[in-house]
Amino acid sequence: MATKRDYYEVLEVTRTSTTEEIKRSYRKLAVKHHPDKNPGDPTAEDKFKEIGEAYDILMDTDKRAAYDRFGHGAFASGMGGAGGGGGGIFEQFFGGAQRTDKEGKQRGADLRYDLQIRLEEAAFGCEKEIEVEKLEACTQCNGSGAEAGSRAVTCRDCGGRGQVISSRGFFQVSQTCPRCRGTGQVIERPCRTCSGEGRVEAPSRIKLKIPPGIEDGSRLRSMRNGEAGIRGGPAGDLYVVIHVKEHEVFEREGEHLFCEVPVPFTIAALGGELKAPTLEGQAQLKIPAGTQSGTAFKLRARGMPVLNSAARGDLVVRVLVEVPTKLNGEQRKKLEEFAELMGEDNAPLHKSFFEKAKEFFG
């Protein structure tokens, strides 16, 4: 088995980093290694999954505390050769899927599903239906794990104690009985369909409601949509990690959106109106005469909705002055005449720059 890298190293942060620092680093790395940006590159896909796994642990207060104390061993099964299907340290401390009652019922495992959505869907919210292949309750035995008319009998391996003793040198070690999983009982005639576990693998379709304003990396919890429990135990939960697809026009920073729009040289010089894109369609921008390339215009409340709030961010439009690349004879002549008429007062940026840099130009 490959050695797992340190989660802090994976996210390029330190053990003292705040949640905001972890979140910022995750976003940067997730964009860099996203499968959409690296088509056909299995290494990038593996790194993307590794980043997501590290983020899930370090953004959860309890899981991060367990990881800081025990490392990857906090989430490994079969700690220290204890055997018998035990969960990791985190599960033992915080109520994981390894708990089994006297009837052998055991909570199902939690599942993770990565869902990619468009920026527009993240902005306005949407409903999604996903298909998850998971362990569902066996319909033959209704999740009990037993054939009709069968009953539970005392486990012969542990004599009903749920624990077995094994000798290791000078020591005797007590561990969970692997046959009855610590319940002290086994089913007399296990269900032939599920082999007594009470569940079988099957596809399941689940509907999700995506709230407006959701951010990349957010997790949605769908209760009881994880794996079915063993022998009728409660189902685990499904955690859906949201990945917002990179947009061709807009760049998102929190609740604010940014975009760049080319503006003709003539409108920048003379002033006029310019069409700018928004999530709802087009908006008209008034461009003052003499607008310089790189000037930013703010459209208030045209950005992303704030999650669970009526507030909304802004859209910042940065204009890029477009210089003509092909001129006919008449156009060139007119521009040459214009250049002769230009004075330094009409080029303040040019004049200011050369005053500051005159020692370099003599």
mmCIF file of C-alpha atoms in Angstrom:
data_model
loop_
_atom_site.group_PDB
_atom_site.id
_atom_site.type_symbol
_atom_site.label_atom_id
_atom_site.label_comp_id
_atom_site.label_asym_id
_atom_site.label_seq_id
_atom_site.Cartn_x
_atom_site.Cartn_y
_atom_site.Cartn_z
ATOM 1 C CA MET A 1 0.000 0.000 0.000
ATOM 2 C CA ALA A 2 1.357 3.448 -0.926
ATOM 3 C CA THR A 3 2.305 5.706 1.984
ATOM 4 C CA LYS A 4 -0.094 8.610 2.425
ATOM 5 C CA ARG A 5 1.426 12.073 2.344
ATOM 6 C CA ASP A 6 0.945 14.422 5.278
ATOM 7 C CA TYR A 7 -2.352 16.292 4.801
ATOM 8 C CA TYR A 8 -0.730 19.643 5.655
ATOM 9 C CA GLU A 9 1.957 18.985 3.044
ATOM 10 C CA VAL A 10 -0.713 18.042 0.474
ATOM 11 C CA LEU A 11 -2.495 21.389 0.965
ATOM 12 C CA GLU A 12 0.800 23.319 1.230
ATOM 13 C CA VAL A 13 -0.070 24.752 4.661
ATOM 14 C CA THR A 14 1.315 24.368 8.186
ATOM 15 C CA ARG A 15 -0.159 22.865 11.351
ATOM 16 C CA THR A 16 -0.801 26.373 12.671
ATOM 17 C CA SER A 17 -2.673 27.523 9.547
ATOM 18 C CA THR A 18 -6.189 28.899 10.055
ATOM 19 C CA THR A 19 -9.255 27.440 8.335
ATOM 20 C CA GLU A 20 -9.308 30.449 5.985
ATOM 21 C CA GLU A 21 -5.677 29.830 4.989
ATOM 22 C CA ILE A 22 -6.460 26.154 4.392
ATOM 23 C CA LYS A 23 -9.524 27.088 2.325
ATOM 24 C CA ARG A 24 -7.549 29.543 0.147
ATOM 25 C CA SER A 25 -4.777 27.033 -0.484
ATOM 26 C CA TYR A 26 -7.315 24.306 -1.315
ATOM 27 C CA ARG A 27 -9.056 26.504 -3.889
ATOM 28 C CA LYS A 28 -5.762 27.345 -5.590
ATOM 29 C CA LEU A 29 -4.613 23.720 -5.733
ATOM 30 C CA ALA A 30 -8.040 22.388 -6.743
ATOM 31 C CA VAL A 31 -8.105 24.735 -9.742
ATOM 32 C CA LYS A 32 -4.535 23.785 -10.691
ATOM 33 C CA HIS A 33 -5.139 20.010 -10.598
ATOM 34 C CA HIS A 34 -8.796 19.904 -11.654
ATOM 35 C CA PRO A 35 -9.427 17.119 -14.236
ATOM 36 C CA ASP A 36 -11.047 19.676 -16.589
ATOM 37 C CA LYS A 37 -7.757 21.563 -16.752
ATOM 38 C CA ASN A 38 -5.692 18.395 -17.172
ATOM 39 C CA PRO A 39 -7.630 16.135 -19.556
ATOM 40 C CA GLY A 40 -6.176 12.643 -19.876
ATOM 41 C CA ASP A 41 -3.698 13.172 -17.029
ATOM 42 C CA PRO A 42 -4.247 10.472 -14.365
ATOM 43 C CA THR A 43 -1.621 12.062 -12.093
ATOM 44 C CA ALA A 44 -3.603 15.291 -11.893
ATOM 45 C CA GLU A 45 -6.780 13.349 -11.135
ATOM 46 C CA ASP A 46 -5.036 11.485 -8.293
ATOM 47 C CA LYS A 47 -3.708 14.757 -6.874
ATOM 48 C CA PHE A 48 -7.174 16.307 -7.116
ATOM 49 C CA LYS A 49 -8.630 13.435 -5.068
ATOM 50 C CA GLU A 50 -5.748 13.651 -2.582
ATOM 51 C CA ILE A 51 -6.370 17.391 -2.136
ATOM 52 C CA GLY A 52 -10.082 16.767 -1.556
ATOM 53 C CA GLU A 53 -9.372 14.079 1.049
ATOM 54 C CA ALA A 54 -6.941 16.327 2.940
ATOM 55 C CA TYR A 55 -9.406 19.235 2.827
ATOM 56 C CA ASP A 56 -12.241 17.104 4.251
ATOM 57 C CA ILE A 57 -10.111 16.161 7.273
ATOM 58 C CA LEU A 58 -8.473 19.516 8.036
ATOM 59 C CA MET A 59 -11.686 21.548 7.674
ATOM 60 C CA ASP A 60 -13.494 19.374 10.250
ATOM 61 C CA THR A 61 -12.525 20.461 13.787
ATOM 62 C CA ASP A 62 -12.862 17.006 15.360
ATOM 63 C CA LYS A 63 -11.160 15.170 12.506
ATOM 64 C CA ARG A 64 -8.300 17.661 12.435
ATOM 65 C CA ALA A 65 -7.764 17.231 16.192
ATOM 66 C CA ALA A 66 -7.694 13.447 15.790
ATOM 67 C CA TYR A 67 -5.288 13.722 12.838
ATOM 68 C CA ASP A 68 -2.963 16.082 14.732
ATOM 69 C CA ARG A 69 -2.792 13.540 17.557
ATOM 70 C CA PHE A 70 -2.680 10.218 15.725
ATOM 71 C CA GLY A 71 -1.888 11.008 12.068
ATOM 72 C CA HIS A 72 -3.380 8.800 9.355
ATOM 73 C CA GLY A 73 -3.823 6.046 11.937
ATOM 74 C CA ALA A 74 -6.807 7.983 13.299
ATOM 75 C CA PHE A 75 -8.837 6.881 10.290
ATOM 76 C CA ALA A 76 -7.376 3.438 9.544
ATOM 77 C CA SER A 77 -9.255 0.217 10.211
ATOM 78 C CA GLY A 78 -7.913 -2.661 12.298
ATOM 79 C CA MET A 79 -5.768 -0.494 14.543
ATOM 80 C CA GLY A 80 -2.620 -2.237 15.774
ATOM 81 C CA GLY A 81 -3.775 -5.702 14.711
ATOM 82 C CA ALA A 82 -6.851 -5.560 16.956
ATOM 83 C CA GLY A 83 -8.774 -7.325 14.184
ATOM 84 C CA GLY A 84 -12.466 -7.989 13.971
ATOM 85 C CA GLY A 85 -13.652 -5.137 11.762
ATOM 86 C CA GLY A 86 -12.912 -2.315 14.242
ATOM 87 C CA GLY A 87 -12.907 1.260 12.944
ATOM 88 C CA GLY A 88 -10.152 3.833 13.177
ATOM 89 C CA ILE A 89 -9.402 5.968 16.237
ATOM 90 C CA PHE A 90 -11.624 8.746 14.952
ATOM 91 C CA GLU A 91 -14.556 6.344 14.601
ATOM 92 C CA GLN A 92 -13.968 4.966 18.084
ATOM 93 C CA PHE A 93 -13.851 8.430 19.645
ATOM 94 C CA PHE A 94 -16.602 10.134 17.660
ATOM 95 C CA GLY A 95 -19.177 7.462 16.908
ATOM 96 C CA GLY A 96 -18.175 5.747 13.673
ATOM 97 C CA ALA A 97 -19.743 2.828 11.833
ATOM 98 C CA GLN A 98 -18.133 0.092 13.937
ATOM 99 C CA ARG A 99 -20.734 0.178 16.734
ATOM 100 C CA THR A 100 -22.669 -3.052 16.985
ATOM 101 C CA ASP A 101 -25.634 -3.735 19.274
ATOM 102 C CA LYS A 102 -26.585 -7.020 20.928
ATOM 103 C CA GLU A 103 -28.592 -8.097 17.884
ATOM 104 C CA GLY A 104 -25.626 -7.611 15.545
ATOM 105 C CA LYS A 105 -27.004 -4.417 14.020
ATOM 106 C CA GLN A 106 -24.330 -2.054 12.824
ATOM 107 C CA ARG A 107 -24.549 1.456 11.391
ATOM 108 C CA GLY A 108 -23.690 1.757 7.701
ATOM 109 C CA ALA A 109 -20.655 3.655 6.476
ATOM 110 C CA ASP A 110 -20.759 7.293 5.413
ATOM 111 C CA LEU A 111 -20.083 7.886 1.711
ATOM 112 C CA ARG A 112 -18.538 10.713 -0.298
ATOM 113 C CA TYR A 113 -19.661 11.823 -3.762
ATOM 114 C CA ASP A 114 -17.938 14.528 -5.837
ATOM 115 C CA LEU A 115 -20.414 16.599 -7.854
ATOM 116 C CA GLN A 116 -19.427 19.142 -10.477
ATOM 117 C CA ILE A 117 -21.806 22.024 -11.234
ATOM 118 C CA ARG A 118 -21.702 25.144 -13.417
ATOM 119 C CA LEU A 119 -21.170 28.641 -11.986
ATOM 120 C CA GLU A 120 -24.729 29.600 -12.960
ATOM 121 C CA GLU A 121 -26.058 26.624 -10.992
ATOM 122 C CA ALA A 122 -23.973 27.654 -7.991
ATOM 123 C CA ALA A 123 -25.329 31.196 -8.282
ATOM 124 C CA PHE A 124 -29.039 30.504 -8.566
ATOM 125 C CA GLY A 125 -29.282 27.055 -6.981
ATOM 126 C CA CYS A 126 -30.585 23.932 -8.693
ATOM 127 C CA GLU A 127 -31.759 20.395 -8.184
ATOM 128 C CA LYS A 128 -29.567 17.450 -9.157
ATOM 129 C CA GLU A 129 -30.192 13.749 -9.311
ATOM 130 C CA ILE A 130 -27.131 11.572 -8.787
ATOM 131 C CA GLU A 131 -26.637 7.822 -9.006
ATOM 132 C CA VAL A 132 -24.602 6.114 -6.305
ATOM 133 C CA GLU A 133 -23.582 2.446 -6.309
ATOM 134 C CA LYS A 134 -23.790 1.428 -2.655
ATOM 135 C CA LEU A 135 -24.848 -1.258 -0.202
ATOM 136 C CA GLU A 136 -28.641 -1.229 0.183
ATOM 137 C CA ALA A 137 -30.859 -3.259 2.540
ATOM 138 C CA CYS A 138 -31.451 -6.763 1.161
ATOM 139 C CA THR A 139 -35.042 -7.075 -0.067
ATOM 140 C CA GLN A 140 -35.016 -10.860 0.381
ATOM 141 C CA CYS A 141 -34.604 -10.726 4.175
ATOM 142 C CA ASN A 142 -35.643 -7.069 4.741
ATOM 143 C CA GLY A 143 -32.155 -6.327 6.028
ATOM 144 C CA SER A 144 -32.223 -8.882 8.854
ATOM 145 C CA GLY A 145 -29.641 -11.171 7.258
ATOM 146 C CA ALA A 146 -31.665 -14.280 8.136
ATOM 147 C CA GLU A 147 -33.672 -16.734 6.064
ATOM 148 C CA ALA A 148 -37.376 -16.911 6.900
ATOM 149 C CA GLY A 149 -37.919 -18.856 10.125
ATOM 150 C CA SER A 150 -34.257 -18.712 11.096
ATOM 151 C CA ARG A 151 -33.040 -17.461 14.477
ATOM 152 C CA ALA A 152 -29.911 -16.220 16.165
ATOM 153 C CA VAL A 153 -27.887 -18.764 18.163
ATOM 154 C CA THR A 154 -24.929 -18.468 20.536
ATOM 155 C CA CYS A 155 -21.618 -18.105 18.723
ATOM 156 C CA ARG A 156 -19.573 -21.262 19.217
ATOM 157 C CA ASP A 157 -16.241 -19.487 18.756
ATOM 158 C CA CYS A 158 -16.614 -17.117 21.690
ATOM 159 C CA GLY A 159 -19.348 -18.888 23.679
ATOM 160 C CA GLY A 160 -21.564 -15.790 23.510
ATOM 161 C CA ARG A 161 -18.996 -13.443 25.078
ATOM 162 C CA GLY A 162 -18.258 -11.545 21.882
ATOM 163 C CA GLN A 163 -14.536 -11.702 22.669
ATOM 164 C CA VAL A 164 -11.907 -14.347 21.946
ATOM 165 C CA ILE A 165 -8.572 -14.817 23.727
ATOM 166 C CA SER A 166 -5.370 -15.416 21.796
ATOM 167 C CA SER A 167 -1.851 -15.966 23.155
ATOM 168 C CA ARG A 168 1.055 -13.872 21.908
ATOM 169 C CA GLY A 169 4.225 -14.963 23.640
ATOM 170 C CA PHE A 170 3.863 -14.196 27.347
ATOM 171 C CA PHE A 171 0.701 -12.196 26.781
ATOM 172 C CA GLN A 172 -2.932 -13.059 26.306
ATOM 173 C CA VAL A 173 -4.869 -10.681 24.082
ATOM 174 C CA SER A 174 -8.644 -10.249 24.085
ATOM 175 C CA GLN A 175 -10.141 -9.160 20.778
ATOM 176 C CA THR A 176 -13.502 -8.922 19.073
ATOM 177 C CA CYS A 177 -14.744 -12.276 17.847
ATOM 178 C CA PRO A 178 -14.413 -12.249 14.033
ATOM 179 C CA ARG A 179 -17.293 -14.733 13.582
ATOM 180 C CA CYS A 180 -20.051 -12.876 15.443
ATOM 181 C CA ARG A 181 -18.420 -9.412 15.323
ATOM 182 C CA GLY A 182 -18.706 -9.005 19.073
ATOM 183 C CA THR A 183 -22.436 -9.704 19.366
ATOM 184 C CA GLY A 184 -22.054 -13.194 20.858
ATOM 185 C CA GLN A 185 -24.673 -14.505 18.419
ATOM 186 C CA VAL A 186 -24.755 -15.729 14.839
ATOM 187 C CA ILE A 187 -27.665 -16.319 12.492
ATOM 188 C CA GLU A 188 -28.631 -19.979 12.277
ATOM 189 C CA ARG A 189 -29.424 -19.877 8.557
ATOM 190 C CA PRO A 190 -28.034 -16.753 6.858
ATOM 191 C CA CYS A 191 -29.934 -15.227 3.945
ATOM 192 C CA ARG A 192 -28.645 -16.747 0.719
ATOM 193 C CA THR A 193 -28.956 -13.466 -1.160
ATOM 194 C CA CYS A 194 -26.830 -11.314 1.171
ATOM 195 C CA SER A 195 -24.894 -14.081 3.027
ATOM 196 C CA GLY A 196 -26.295 -12.907 6.351
ATOM 197 C CA GLU A 197 -25.105 -9.297 6.148
ATOM 198 C CA GLY A 198 -28.552 -7.880 5.442
ATOM 199 C CA ARG A 199 -27.445 -5.745 2.510
ATOM 200 C CA VAL A 200 -26.460 -6.033 -1.141
ATOM 201 C CA GLU A 201 -24.778 -3.712 -3.611
ATOM 202 C CA ALA A 202 -27.213 -1.837 -5.832
ATOM 203 C CA PRO A 203 -27.496 1.514 -7.685
ATOM 204 C CA SER A 204 -29.466 4.249 -5.943
ATOM 205 C CA ARG A 205 -30.749 7.534 -7.372
ATOM 206 C CA ILE A 206 -30.713 10.467 -4.957
ATOM 207 C CA LYS A 207 -32.126 13.978 -5.453
ATOM 208 C CA LEU A 208 -30.145 16.920 -4.098
ATOM 209 C CA LYS A 209 -31.078 20.561 -3.678
ATOM 210 C CA ILE A 210 -28.133 22.895 -4.309
ATOM 211 C CA PRO A 211 -28.595 26.220 -2.442
ATOM 212 C CA PRO A 212 -27.881 29.551 -4.193
ATOM 213 C CA GLY A 213 -24.414 30.932 -3.473
ATOM 214 C CA ILE A 214 -22.732 27.622 -2.668
ATOM 215 C CA GLU A 215 -18.945 27.749 -2.877
ATOM 216 C CA ASP A 216 -16.444 25.401 -4.461
ATOM 217 C CA GLY A 217 -15.392 22.741 -1.942
ATOM 218 C CA SER A 218 -18.601 22.989 0.111
ATOM 219 C CA ARG A 219 -20.084 19.771 1.478
ATOM 220 C CA LEU A 220 -23.755 18.853 1.541
ATOM 221 C CA ARG A 221 -24.940 16.173 3.948
ATOM 222 C CA SER A 222 -27.705 13.853 2.790
ATOM 223 C CA MET A 223 -28.786 11.993 5.914
ATOM 224 C CA ARG A 224 -29.345 8.232 5.753
ATOM 225 C CA ASN A 225 -28.282 8.072 2.107
ATOM 226 C CA GLY A 226 -24.975 6.380 2.849
ATOM 227 C CA GLU A 227 -24.530 2.616 3.020
ATOM 228 C CA ALA A 228 -27.264 0.530 4.643
ATOM 229 C CA GLY A 229 -26.446 -0.845 8.090
ATOM 230 C CA ILE A 230 -25.581 -4.473 8.766
ATOM 231 C CA ARG A 231 -28.516 -6.697 9.789
ATOM 232 C CA GLY A 232 -31.003 -3.841 9.770
ATOM 233 C CA GLY A 233 -28.766 -1.256 11.400
ATOM 234 C CA PRO A 234 -29.264 2.454 10.541
ATOM 235 C CA ALA A 235 -27.855 3.753 7.266
ATOM 236 C CA GLY A 236 -24.870 6.083 7.147
ATOM 237 C CA ASP A 237 -24.897 9.539 5.578
ATOM 238 C CA LEU A 238 -23.881 10.716 2.122
ATOM 239 C CA TYR A 239 -21.547 13.708 1.905
ATOM 240 C CA VAL A 240 -21.609 15.467 -1.456
ATOM 241 C CA VAL A 241 -18.554 17.645 -2.182
ATOM 242 C CA ILE A 242 -19.360 20.459 -4.615
ATOM 243 C CA HIS A 243 -16.894 21.408 -7.356
ATOM 244 C CA VAL A 244 -17.821 24.547 -9.314
ATOM 245 C CA LYS A 245 -16.585 24.300 -12.896
ATOM 246 C CA GLU A 246 -14.275 27.065 -14.089
ATOM 247 C CA HIS A 247 -16.193 29.656 -16.115
ATOM 248 C CA GLU A 248 -15.055 30.952 -19.504
ATOM 249 C CA VAL A 249 -15.987 34.577 -18.747
ATOM 250 C CA PHE A 250 -16.242 35.118 -14.986
ATOM 251 C CA GLU A 251 -13.751 34.581 -12.198
ATOM 252 C CA ARG A 252 -15.134 34.203 -8.697
ATOM 253 C CA GLU A 253 -13.697 35.445 -5.423
ATOM 254 C CA GLY A 254 -16.140 34.755 -2.618
ATOM 255 C CA GLU A 255 -19.379 36.542 -3.450
ATOM 256 C CA HIS A 256 -17.785 38.834 -6.050
ATOM 257 C CA LEU A 257 -17.360 38.181 -9.774
ATOM 258 C CA PHE A 258 -14.702 39.615 -12.098
ATOM 259 C CA CYS A 259 -14.462 39.729 -15.871
ATOM 260 C CA GLU A 260 -12.530 41.505 -18.611
ATOM 261 C CA VAL A 261 -14.289 43.119 -21.570
ATOM 262 C CA PRO A 262 -12.572 44.603 -24.670
ATOM 263 C CA VAL A 263 -13.575 48.188 -25.506
ATOM 264 C CA PRO A 264 -12.942 49.759 -28.937
ATOM 265 C CA PHE A 265 -10.248 52.427 -29.019
ATOM 266 C CA THR A 266 -12.738 55.013 -30.275
ATOM 267 C CA ILE A 267 -15.214 54.471 -27.393
ATOM 268 C CA ALA A 268 -12.391 54.600 -24.836
ATOM 269 C CA ALA A 269 -11.225 57.911 -26.296
ATOM 270 C CA LEU A 270 -14.587 59.554 -27.057
ATOM 271 C CA GLY A 271 -16.815 57.878 -24.460
ATOM 272 C CA GLY A 272 -19.954 55.872 -25.086
ATOM 273 C CA GLU A 273 -21.802 52.760 -24.038
ATOM 274 C CA LEU A 274 -20.492 49.220 -23.807
ATOM 275 C CA LYS A 275 -22.329 45.930 -23.371
ATOM 276 C CA ALA A 276 -21.058 43.868 -20.430
ATOM 277 C CA PRO A 277 -21.984 40.268 -19.551
ATOM 278 C CA THR A 278 -23.730 39.375 -16.281
ATOM 279 C CA LEU A 279 -25.151 36.108 -14.966
ATOM 280 C CA GLU A 280 -28.627 37.319 -15.974
ATOM 281 C CA GLY A 281 -27.678 38.575 -19.432
ATOM 282 C CA GLN A 282 -26.267 41.866 -20.725
ATOM 283 C CA ALA A 283 -25.852 45.170 -18.904
ATOM 284 C CA GLN A 284 -24.998 48.600 -20.312
ATOM 285 C CA LEU A 285 -21.841 50.315 -19.090
ATOM 286 C CA LYS A 286 -21.282 54.046 -19.554
ATOM 287 C CA ILE A 287 -17.680 54.575 -20.601
ATOM 288 C CA PRO A 288 -16.366 58.104 -19.894
ATOM 289 C CA ALA A 289 -14.212 59.798 -22.529
ATOM 290 C CA GLY A 290 -10.520 59.111 -21.986
ATOM 291 C CA THR A 291 -10.980 55.776 -20.236
ATOM 292 C CA GLN A 292 -7.658 53.981 -19.838
ATOM 293 C CA SER A 293 -7.079 50.269 -20.401
ATOM 294 C CA GLY A 294 -7.454 48.347 -17.141
ATOM 295 C CA THR A 295 -10.070 50.686 -15.663
ATOM 296 C CA ALA A 296 -12.524 48.755 -13.479
ATOM 297 C CA PHE A 297 -16.266 49.434 -13.301
ATOM 298 C CA LYS A 298 -18.373 48.003 -10.474
ATOM 299 C CA LEU A 299 -21.896 46.727 -11.035
ATOM 300 C CA ARG A 300 -23.385 46.498 -7.563
ATOM 301 C CA ALA A 301 -25.321 43.373 -6.542
ATOM 302 C CA ARG A 302 -24.654 41.659 -9.891
ATOM 303 C CA GLY A 303 -22.233 39.091 -8.481
ATOM 304 C CA MET A 304 -22.898 35.869 -6.536
ATOM 305 C CA PRO A 305 -25.601 35.504 -3.893
ATOM 306 C CA VAL A 306 -24.324 35.124 -0.336
ATOM 307 C CA LEU A 307 -25.203 31.645 0.971
ATOM 308 C CA ASN A 308 -28.284 31.651 3.224
ATOM 309 C CA SER A 309 -28.691 35.402 2.831
ATOM 310 C CA ALA A 310 -30.565 37.940 0.721
ATOM 311 C CA ALA A 311 -27.293 39.809 0.114
ATOM 312 C CA ARG A 312 -25.365 39.610 -3.129
ATOM 313 C CA GLY A 313 -21.851 40.445 -4.199
ATOM 314 C CA ASP A 314 -20.691 42.801 -6.958
ATOM 315 C CA LEU A 315 -19.561 42.288 -10.528
ATOM 316 C CA VAL A 316 -16.314 44.080 -11.387
ATOM 317 C CA VAL A 317 -15.789 44.690 -15.104
ATOM 318 C CA ARG A 318 -12.250 45.545 -16.196
ATOM 319 C CA VAL A 319 -12.064 47.105 -19.649
ATOM 320 C CA LEU A 320 -9.188 46.405 -22.046
ATOM 321 C CA VAL A 321 -8.712 49.048 -24.736
ATOM 322 C CA GLU A 322 -8.525 47.321 -28.115
ATOM 323 C CA VAL A 323 -5.943 48.770 -30.508
ATOM 324 C CA PRO A 324 -6.635 48.288 -34.242
ATOM 325 C CA THR A 325 -4.298 45.746 -35.827
ATOM 326 C CA LYS A 326 -5.077 46.377 -39.505
ATOM 327 C CA LEU A 327 -5.328 49.843 -41.035
ATOM 328 C CA ASN A 328 -6.065 50.861 -44.598
ATOM 329 C CA GLY A 329 -4.345 53.814 -46.179
ATOM 330 C CA GLU A 330 -6.957 56.404 -45.239
ATOM 331 C CA GLN A 331 -7.153 55.179 -41.636
ATOM 332 C CA ARG A 332 -3.373 55.298 -41.268
ATOM 333 C CA LYS A 333 -3.279 58.838 -42.678
ATOM 334 C CA LYS A 334 -5.944 60.046 -40.240
ATOM 335 C CA LEU A 335 -4.107 58.509 -37.283
ATOM 336 C CA GLU A 336 -0.832 60.092 -38.336
ATOM 337 C CA GLU A 337 -2.578 63.472 -38.480
ATOM 338 C CA PHE A 338 -4.069 62.772 -35.069
ATOM 339 C CA ALA A 339 -0.639 61.892 -33.672
ATOM 340 C CA GLU A 340 0.751 65.240 -34.878
ATOM 341 C CA LEU A 341 -2.078 67.084 -33.137
ATOM 342 C CA MET A 342 -1.532 65.220 -29.836
ATOM 343 C CA GLY A 343 0.247 67.114 -27.086
ATOM 344 C CA GLU A 344 1.705 66.015 -23.773
ATOM 345 C CA ASP A 345 -1.379 67.284 -21.965
ATOM 346 C CA ASN A 346 -3.393 64.597 -23.726
ATOM 347 C CA ALA A 347 -1.012 61.852 -22.584
ATOM 348 C CA PRO A 348 -0.682 62.356 -18.809
ATOM 349 C CA LEU A 349 0.343 58.784 -18.052
ATOM 350 C CA HIS A 350 3.070 58.894 -20.705
ATOM 351 C CA LYS A 351 4.385 62.223 -19.375
ATOM 352 C CA SER A 352 4.274 61.106 -15.727
ATOM 353 C CA PHE A 353 6.107 57.851 -16.456
ATOM 354 C CA PHE A 354 9.007 59.479 -18.275
ATOM 355 C CA GLU A 355 9.366 62.134 -15.575
ATOM 356 C CA LYS A 356 9.764 59.375 -12.982
ATOM 357 C CA ALA A 357 12.116 57.349 -15.191
ATOM 358 C CA LYS A 358 14.148 60.209 -16.763
ATOM 359 C CA GLU A 359 17.364 59.034 -15.057
ATOM 360 C CA PHE A 360 17.131 55.825 -17.113
ATOM 361 C CA PHE A 361 16.582 57.611 -20.423
ATOM 362 C CA GLY A 362 19.049 60.465 -20.012
#
